[in-house]
Amino acid sequence: MKSTFSRSLAVLSAAGSALAITSSFCPDNGDVCFRWGVPEASASAGSGSFYFQIKAPTSAQWAGLGTGSQMAGSDMFIIYQDGNGNVTLSPRRGVGEVMPNYAKRSGLELLDGSGIKDKQMIANIRCNNCIDLSLKGTSSWIAAWKNGNSLDSTSMEERISEHDKHVDFSVDLAKATMSSDSNPFTDSNENTNSNSGSSSGGAVTQNGSGSSPSKTVLRAHGIIMSIVFIAGYPLGAILMPMLGKWLIHAGWQVVMLLLMWAGFGLGYVYARDGGYVTLIIVGIVNGGLGLQLANSSTAYIIAYSVIAGIAAILYLAAAFIGERRRNASRAKQISPQMSQEEAR
């Protein structure tokens, strides 16, 4: 009986030590958290299966974790609500500072314990050689999330808007080693260490964080357009009868026209990055109405209409070409994976 008790104690002790080194990280002491677990066999070989968890409040529209130090070339894992009390796991490939494209991954599995619990999205994930990542030593990671209404989608190719927050950090996977190749994120294994922000003694070191640059772009767009349409154009219309100098009036209106196009450009950038395509059309119409209400000359209105028409044609052409390229890229990514699966 003593021998049985000793063996049981040894098993519990080993399990406790394995769970204690599964790392957890909540950037900036926030509600979005990540964890990693690497089986000893994988850590020794430098490849194989590993586990990670993404946890975010349901107030977040989506949350994601990716490899590397930048979006370009990053292997990303995005989660969002599916509308049925569960989460959708969308593997994607970063192509730069734009929405990452869906990339099918073999060996990727959503584990037990995933779903919506206590107003939190939880994704417990197993990756068995699903990405090219060395499981030895320290690796670079990025994470991002966006607050907003639930996407309620089961599609892995769902469009997502630009993130509100982002962070880059490094993870010492040697400090996330576990003895067994099994899900470490079950309810009975919740007592793991947590590292918030940068910690010299933890497995995770935060390098930097920030908010979406689109907020600055949106603010600049609003300020410029307000100046142009609330003050600029009306004042230009007043200058002519007050001063009787058409040259001053014309010069002022030209400056306002240039500022208007600068504001339009910022609005286009924000709408493009945020996925608000309809705002581009509304902005074009609004600009024309603004010229009309400001009693601008017919020449300015005609010039604006011509430029707006050209811009609309160029945008539609660019959108068409971009969509074709994205489809071609997805086909190239999926084809080799399908060939590998067929070979198996």
One Martini backbone bead per residue (centre of mass of N, CA, C, O) as a GRO file, in nm:
protein
  344
    1MET     BB    1   0.057   0.063  -0.019
    2LYS     BB    2   0.302   0.248  -0.006
    3SER     BB    3   0.377   0.214  -0.304
    4THR     BB    4   0.115   0.331  -0.420
    5PHE     BB    5   0.136   0.608  -0.282
    6SER     BB    6   0.408   0.689  -0.411
    7ARG     BB    7   0.318   0.677  -0.705
    8SER     BB    8   0.088   0.885  -0.683
    9LEU     BB    9   0.266   1.119  -0.583
   10ALA     BB   10   0.450   1.125  -0.832
   11VAL     BB   11   0.234   1.185  -1.042
   12LEU     BB   12   0.130   1.451  -0.916
   13SER     BB   13   0.403   1.595  -0.919
   14ALA     BB   14   0.451   1.583  -1.226
   15ALA     BB   15   0.192   1.726  -1.311
   16GLY     BB   16   0.242   1.989  -1.157
   17SER     BB   17   0.513   2.065  -1.302
   18ALA     BB   18   0.399   2.070  -1.590
   19LEU     BB   19   0.178   2.292  -1.542
   20ALA     BB   20   0.363   2.526  -1.417
   21ILE     BB   21   0.517   2.567  -1.723
   22THR     BB   22   0.271   2.686  -1.849
   23SER     BB   23   0.238   2.961  -2.025
   24SER     BB   24   0.130   3.306  -1.960
   25PHE     BB   25  -0.028   3.593  -2.149
   26CYS     BB   26  -0.114   3.949  -2.070
   27PRO     BB   27  -0.127   4.221  -2.225
   28ASP     BB   28  -0.128   4.494  -2.032
   29ASN     BB   29  -0.323   4.358  -1.826
   30GLY     BB   30  -0.541   4.217  -1.984
   31ASP     BB   31  -0.804   4.007  -2.140
   32VAL     BB   32  -0.585   3.906  -2.333
   33CYS     BB   33  -0.474   3.565  -2.375
   34PHE     BB   34  -0.179   3.342  -2.353
   35ARG     BB   35  -0.065   3.001  -2.433
   36TRP     BB   36   0.184   2.738  -2.374
   37GLY     BB   37   0.273   2.395  -2.498
   38VAL     BB   38   0.553   2.156  -2.480
   39PRO     BB   39   0.650   1.869  -2.551
   40GLU     BB   40   0.935   1.705  -2.490
   41ALA     BB   41   0.973   1.575  -2.770
   42SER     BB   42   0.949   1.843  -2.930
   43ALA     BB   43   1.172   2.001  -2.782
   44SER     BB   44   1.401   1.802  -2.859
   45ALA     BB   45   1.347   1.815  -3.182
   46GLY     BB   46   1.203   2.110  -3.268
   47SER     BB   47   0.942   1.940  -3.340
   48GLY     BB   48   0.586   1.923  -3.377
   49SER     BB   49   0.389   1.935  -3.116
   50PHE     BB   50   0.167   2.199  -2.994
   51TYR     BB   51   0.033   2.433  -2.753
   52PHE     BB   52  -0.248   2.673  -2.751
   53GLN     BB   53  -0.400   2.980  -2.617
   54ILE     BB   54  -0.702   3.172  -2.674
   55LYS     BB   55  -0.813   3.468  -2.492
   56ALA     BB   56  -1.133   3.650  -2.501
   57PRO     BB   57  -1.359   3.872  -2.496
   58THR     BB   58  -1.682   3.923  -2.629
   59SER     BB   59  -1.610   4.230  -2.698
   60ALA     BB   60  -1.451   4.097  -2.907
   61GLN     BB   61  -1.443   4.036  -3.239
   62TRP     BB   62  -1.126   3.968  -3.237
   63ALA     BB   63  -0.843   3.732  -3.220
   64GLY     BB   64  -0.472   3.711  -3.241
   65LEU     BB   65  -0.200   3.487  -3.347
   66GLY     BB   66   0.159   3.518  -3.430
   67THR     BB   67   0.434   3.482  -3.608
   68GLY     BB   68   0.682   3.678  -3.544
   69SER     BB   69   0.742   4.052  -3.592
   70GLN     BB   70   0.535   4.050  -3.841
   71MET     BB   71   0.291   4.023  -4.076
   72ALA     BB   72   0.481   3.945  -4.282
   73GLY     BB   73   0.478   3.593  -4.296
   74SER     BB   74   0.267   3.523  -4.094
   75ASP     BB   75   0.136   3.284  -3.875
   76MET     BB   76  -0.212   3.275  -3.819
   77PHE     BB   77  -0.462   3.298  -3.540
   78ILE     BB   78  -0.811   3.331  -3.562
   79ILE     BB   79  -1.079   3.449  -3.350
   80TYR     BB   80  -1.445   3.389  -3.341
   81GLN     BB   81  -1.766   3.401  -3.338
   82ASP     BB   82  -2.033   3.169  -3.462
   83GLY     BB   83  -2.336   3.199  -3.307
   84ASN     BB   84  -2.328   2.894  -3.122
   85GLY     BB   85  -2.114   2.908  -2.869
   86ASN     BB   86  -1.861   2.929  -3.045
   87VAL     BB   87  -1.555   2.898  -3.227
   88THR     BB   88  -1.352   3.034  -3.480
   89LEU     BB   89  -1.079   2.896  -3.663
   90SER     BB   90  -0.836   3.106  -3.844
   91PRO     BB   91  -0.605   3.044  -4.071
   92ARG     BB   92  -0.328   3.260  -4.160
   93ARG     BB   93  -0.160   3.491  -4.396
   94GLY     BB   94   0.069   3.725  -4.404
   95VAL     BB   95   0.108   4.031  -4.642
   96GLY     BB   96   0.086   4.270  -4.440
   97GLU     BB   97  -0.096   4.582  -4.391
   98VAL     BB   98  -0.332   4.359  -4.416
   99MET     BB   99  -0.552   4.135  -4.463
  100PRO     BB  100  -0.537   3.822  -4.396
  101ASN     BB  101  -0.512   3.511  -4.540
  102TYR     BB  102  -0.637   3.223  -4.597
  103ALA     BB  103  -0.484   2.907  -4.458
  104LYS     BB  104  -0.455   2.593  -4.490
  105ARG     BB  105  -0.424   2.344  -4.214
  106SER     BB  106  -0.249   2.082  -4.123
  107GLY     BB  107  -0.265   1.978  -3.786
  108LEU     BB  108  -0.522   2.137  -3.693
  109GLU     BB  109  -0.672   2.175  -3.354
  110LEU     BB  110  -0.973   2.184  -3.175
  111LEU     BB  111  -1.027   2.164  -2.841
  112ASP     BB  112  -1.119   2.101  -2.553
  113GLY     BB  113  -1.273   2.398  -2.405
  114SER     BB  114  -1.391   2.530  -2.633
  115GLY     BB  115  -1.547   2.859  -2.641
  116ILE     BB  116  -1.816   2.997  -2.451
  117LYS     BB  117  -1.707   3.147  -2.132
  118ASP     BB  118  -1.777   3.385  -1.929
  119LYS     BB  119  -1.744   3.601  -2.161
  120GLN     BB  120  -1.546   3.401  -2.331
  121MET     BB  121  -1.303   3.333  -2.560
  122ILE     BB  122  -1.200   2.990  -2.636
  123ALA     BB  123  -0.881   2.848  -2.760
  124ASN     BB  124  -0.780   2.517  -2.797
  125ILE     BB  125  -0.463   2.427  -2.942
  126ARG     BB  126  -0.333   2.205  -3.197
  127CYS     BB  127   0.002   2.171  -3.338
  128ASN     BB  128   0.107   1.948  -3.608
  129ASN     BB  129   0.309   2.081  -3.813
  130CYS     BB  130   0.142   2.348  -3.926
  131ILE     BB  131   0.418   2.498  -3.889
  132ASP     BB  132   0.716   2.690  -3.915
  133LEU     BB  133   0.865   2.594  -3.600
  134SER     BB  134   1.077   2.638  -3.345
  135LEU     BB  135   1.090   2.454  -3.023
  136LYS     BB  136   1.358   2.601  -2.965
  137GLY     BB  137   1.360   2.832  -2.755
  138THR     BB  138   1.327   3.148  -2.894
  139SER     BB  139   1.034   3.331  -3.009
  140SER     BB  140   0.844   3.519  -3.226
  141TRP     BB  141   0.554   3.737  -3.163
  142ILE     BB  142   0.209   3.817  -3.240
  143ALA     BB  143  -0.069   4.045  -3.155
  144ALA     BB  144  -0.436   4.089  -3.191
  145TRP     BB  145  -0.728   4.319  -3.160
  146LYS     BB  146  -1.097   4.366  -3.170
  147ASN     BB  147  -1.354   4.567  -3.105
  148GLY     BB  148  -1.699   4.448  -3.117
  149ASN     BB  149  -1.907   4.295  -3.298
  150SER     BB  150  -2.007   4.004  -3.372
  151LEU     BB  151  -1.960   3.787  -3.645
  152ASP     BB  152  -2.112   3.520  -3.662
  153SER     BB  153  -1.898   3.291  -3.791
  154THR     BB  154  -1.787   2.988  -3.982
  155SER     BB  155  -1.594   3.134  -4.156
  156MET     BB  156  -1.247   3.137  -4.239
  157GLU     BB  157  -1.296   3.400  -4.458
  158GLU     BB  158  -1.363   3.625  -4.290
  159ARG     BB  159  -1.397   3.946  -4.256
  160ILE     BB  160  -1.165   4.184  -4.114
  161SER     BB  161  -1.082   4.431  -3.915
  162GLU     BB  162  -0.884   4.642  -3.788
  163HIS     BB  163  -0.700   4.675  -3.530
  164ASP     BB  164  -0.667   4.825  -3.206
  165LYS     BB  165  -0.449   4.615  -3.107
  166HIS     BB  166  -0.091   4.558  -3.046
  167VAL     BB  167   0.175   4.298  -3.019
  168ASP     BB  168   0.517   4.223  -2.926
  169PHE     BB  169   0.700   3.908  -2.868
  170SER     BB  170   0.865   3.666  -2.659
  171VAL     BB  171   0.922   3.300  -2.647
  172ASP     BB  172   1.018   3.054  -2.410
  173LEU     BB  173   0.965   2.724  -2.480
  174ALA     BB  174   1.137   2.589  -2.253
  175LYS     BB  175   0.913   2.708  -2.032
  176ALA     BB  176   0.670   2.506  -2.181
  177THR     BB  177   0.730   2.229  -2.079
  178MET     BB  178   0.591   1.898  -2.113
  179SER     BB  179   0.544   1.558  -2.052
  180SER     BB  180   0.282   1.560  -2.227
  181ASP     BB  181   0.063   1.480  -2.516
  182SER     BB  182  -0.169   1.704  -2.400
  183ASN     BB  183  -0.423   1.882  -2.284
  184PRO     BB  184  -0.349   2.171  -2.066
  185PHE     BB  185  -0.662   2.331  -2.077
  186THR     BB  186  -0.821   2.209  -1.874
  187ASP     BB  187  -1.001   2.254  -1.590
  188SER     BB  188  -0.772   2.095  -1.413
  189ASN     BB  189  -0.534   2.304  -1.562
  190GLU     BB  190  -0.555   2.625  -1.454
  191ASN     BB  191  -0.287   2.640  -1.255
  192THR     BB  192  -0.109   2.866  -1.402
  193ASN     BB  193   0.117   3.066  -1.492
  194SER     BB  194   0.148   3.435  -1.497
  195ASN     BB  195   0.227   3.683  -1.752
  196SER     BB  196   0.256   4.041  -1.729
  197GLY     BB  197   0.418   4.144  -1.955
  198SER     BB  198   0.728   4.212  -1.857
  199SER     BB  199   0.950   3.928  -1.766
  200SER     BB  200   1.247   3.794  -1.651
  201GLY     BB  201   1.113   3.513  -1.524
  202GLY     BB  202   0.962   3.455  -1.775
  203ALA     BB  203   0.858   3.330  -2.094
  204VAL     BB  204   0.764   3.632  -2.145
  205THR     BB  205   0.847   3.917  -2.368
  206GLN     BB  206   0.773   4.240  -2.404
  207ASN     BB  207   0.835   4.485  -2.663
  208GLY     BB  208   0.546   4.591  -2.783
  209SER     BB  209   0.287   4.849  -2.840
  210GLY     BB  210  -0.045   4.942  -2.987
  211SER     BB  211  -0.234   5.127  -3.194
  212SER     BB  212  -0.419   5.210  -3.444
  213PRO     BB  213  -0.345   5.421  -3.714
  214SER     BB  214  -0.644   5.488  -3.799
  215LYS     BB  215  -0.715   5.693  -3.579
  216THR     BB  216  -0.534   5.917  -3.691
  217VAL     BB  217  -0.652   5.926  -3.973
  218LEU     BB  218  -0.943   5.992  -3.890
  219ARG     BB  219  -0.880   6.256  -3.742
  220ALA     BB  220  -0.752   6.404  -3.983
  221HIS     BB  221  -0.994   6.385  -4.169
  222GLY     BB  222  -1.197   6.540  -3.989
  223ILE     BB  223  -1.041   6.808  -3.963
  224ILE     BB  224  -1.004   6.881  -4.261
  225MET     BB  225  -1.305   6.865  -4.352
  226SER     BB  226  -1.410   7.075  -4.152
  227ILE     BB  227  -1.244   7.315  -4.249
  228VAL     BB  228  -1.336   7.314  -4.544
  229PHE     BB  229  -1.668   7.307  -4.508
  230ILE     BB  230  -1.715   7.509  -4.261
  231ALA     BB  231  -1.488   7.740  -4.351
  232GLY     BB  232  -1.345   7.754  -4.628
  233TYR     BB  233  -1.570   7.779  -4.849
  234PRO     BB  234  -1.743   8.004  -4.723
  235LEU     BB  235  -1.511   8.213  -4.708
  236GLY     BB  236  -1.455   8.216  -5.013
  237ALA     BB  237  -1.740   8.326  -5.087
  238ILE     BB  238  -1.702   8.599  -4.919
  239LEU     BB  239  -1.447   8.735  -5.046
  240MET     BB  240  -1.558   8.841  -5.312
  241PRO     BB  241  -1.770   9.063  -5.211
  242MET     BB  242  -1.571   9.204  -5.010
  243LEU     BB  243  -1.305   9.247  -5.212
  244GLY     BB  244  -1.321   9.196  -5.533
  245LYS     BB  245  -1.103   8.947  -5.562
  246TRP     BB  246  -1.058   8.685  -5.767
  247LEU     BB  247  -0.769   8.587  -5.695
  248ILE     BB  248  -0.817   8.531  -5.396
  249HIS     BB  249  -1.055   8.344  -5.432
  250ALA     BB  250  -0.913   8.133  -5.612
  251GLY     BB  251  -0.677   8.065  -5.424
  252TRP     BB  252  -0.845   7.968  -5.186
  253GLN     BB  253  -1.001   7.740  -5.336
  254VAL     BB  254  -0.751   7.576  -5.413
  255VAL     BB  255  -0.660   7.512  -5.128
  256MET     BB  256  -0.924   7.367  -5.049
  257LEU     BB  257  -0.908   7.152  -5.269
  258LEU     BB  258  -0.646   7.020  -5.168
  259LEU     BB  259  -0.748   6.955  -4.883
  260MET     BB  260  -0.981   6.778  -4.971
  261TRP     BB  261  -0.799   6.558  -5.109
  262ALA     BB  262  -0.646   6.490  -4.856
  263GLY     BB  263  -0.896   6.398  -4.695
  264PHE     BB  264  -0.985   6.186  -4.898
  265GLY     BB  265  -0.731   6.010  -4.880
  266LEU     BB  266  -0.763   5.942  -4.577
  267GLY     BB  267  -1.044   5.815  -4.608
  268TYR     BB  268  -0.957   5.589  -4.797
  269VAL     BB  269  -0.753   5.451  -4.613
  270TYR     BB  270  -0.951   5.388  -4.385
  271ALA     BB  271  -1.161   5.230  -4.552
  272ARG     BB  272  -0.969   5.014  -4.662
  273ASP     BB  273  -0.855   4.903  -4.383
  274GLY     BB  274  -1.163   4.872  -4.252
  275GLY     BB  275  -1.385   4.796  -4.489
  276TYR     BB  276  -1.533   5.086  -4.581
  277VAL     BB  277  -1.644   5.109  -4.886
  278THR     BB  278  -1.905   5.287  -4.871
  279LEU     BB  279  -1.758   5.550  -4.774
  280ILE     BB  280  -1.639   5.629  -5.044
  281ILE     BB  281  -1.902   5.697  -5.186
  282VAL     BB  282  -2.006   5.899  -4.979
  283GLY     BB  283  -1.761   6.090  -5.001
  284ILE     BB  284  -1.798   6.170  -5.295
  285VAL     BB  285  -2.083   6.284  -5.268
  286ASN     BB  286  -2.020   6.487  -5.040
  287GLY     BB  287  -1.822   6.661  -5.199
  288GLY     BB  288  -2.025   6.758  -5.413
  289LEU     BB  289  -2.229   6.884  -5.214
  290GLY     BB  290  -2.033   7.084  -5.087
  291LEU     BB  291  -1.984   7.251  -5.340
  292GLN     BB  292  -2.277   7.330  -5.384
  293LEU     BB  293  -2.331   7.464  -5.097
  294ALA     BB  294  -2.071   7.667  -5.146
  295ASN     BB  295  -2.098   7.798  -5.432
  296SER     BB  296  -1.936   7.686  -5.644
  297SER     BB  297  -1.809   7.666  -5.928
  298THR     BB  298  -1.858   7.487  -6.212
  299ALA     BB  299  -1.562   7.412  -6.260
  300TYR     BB  300  -1.518   7.264  -5.989
  301ILE     BB  301  -1.742   7.054  -6.021
  302ILE     BB  302  -1.636   6.928  -6.281
  303ALA     BB  303  -1.356   6.854  -6.178
  304TYR     BB  304  -1.453   6.673  -5.951
  305SER     BB  305  -1.616   6.472  -6.123
  306VAL     BB  306  -1.383   6.372  -6.296
  307ILE     BB  307  -1.195   6.276  -6.068
  308ALA     BB  308  -1.400   6.088  -5.932
  309GLY     BB  309  -1.440   5.904  -6.176
  310ILE     BB  310  -1.149   5.811  -6.203
  311ALA     BB  311  -1.118   5.702  -5.914
  312ALA     BB  312  -1.343   5.489  -5.937
  313ILE     BB  313  -1.219   5.327  -6.169
  314LEU     BB  314  -0.949   5.263  -6.031
  315TYR     BB  315  -1.068   5.118  -5.787
  316LEU     BB  316  -1.218   4.890  -5.935
  317ALA     BB  317  -0.966   4.780  -6.074
  318ALA     BB  318  -0.802   4.722  -5.816
  319ALA     BB  319  -1.009   4.532  -5.684
  320PHE     BB  320  -1.010   4.320  -5.908
  321ILE     BB  321  -0.707   4.253  -5.909
  322GLY     BB  322  -0.680   4.187  -5.606
  323GLU     BB  323  -0.882   3.946  -5.605
  324ARG     BB  324  -0.730   3.771  -5.807
  325ARG     BB  325  -0.467   3.749  -5.643
  326ARG     BB  326  -0.592   3.621  -5.389
  327ASN     BB  327  -0.702   3.368  -5.530
  328ALA     BB  328  -0.427   3.271  -5.634
  329SER     BB  329  -0.293   3.250  -5.355
  330ARG     BB  330  -0.487   3.044  -5.232
  331ALA     BB  331  -0.440   2.821  -5.443
  332LYS     BB  332  -0.134   2.785  -5.380
  333GLN     BB  333  -0.175   2.709  -5.077
  334ILE     BB  334  -0.379   2.464  -5.111
  335SER     BB  335  -0.255   2.266  -5.321
  336PRO     BB  336  -0.012   2.143  -5.161
  337GLN     BB  337  -0.187   2.040  -4.922
  338MET     BB  338  -0.362   1.848  -5.090
  339SER     BB  339  -0.129   1.675  -5.194
  340GLN     BB  340  -0.033   1.579  -4.916
  341GLU     BB  341  -0.302   1.446  -4.829
  342GLU     BB  342  -0.316   1.247  -5.071
  343ALA     BB  343  -0.044   1.104  -5.009
  344ARG     BB  344  -0.151   0.997  -4.723
   0.00000   0.00000   0.00000
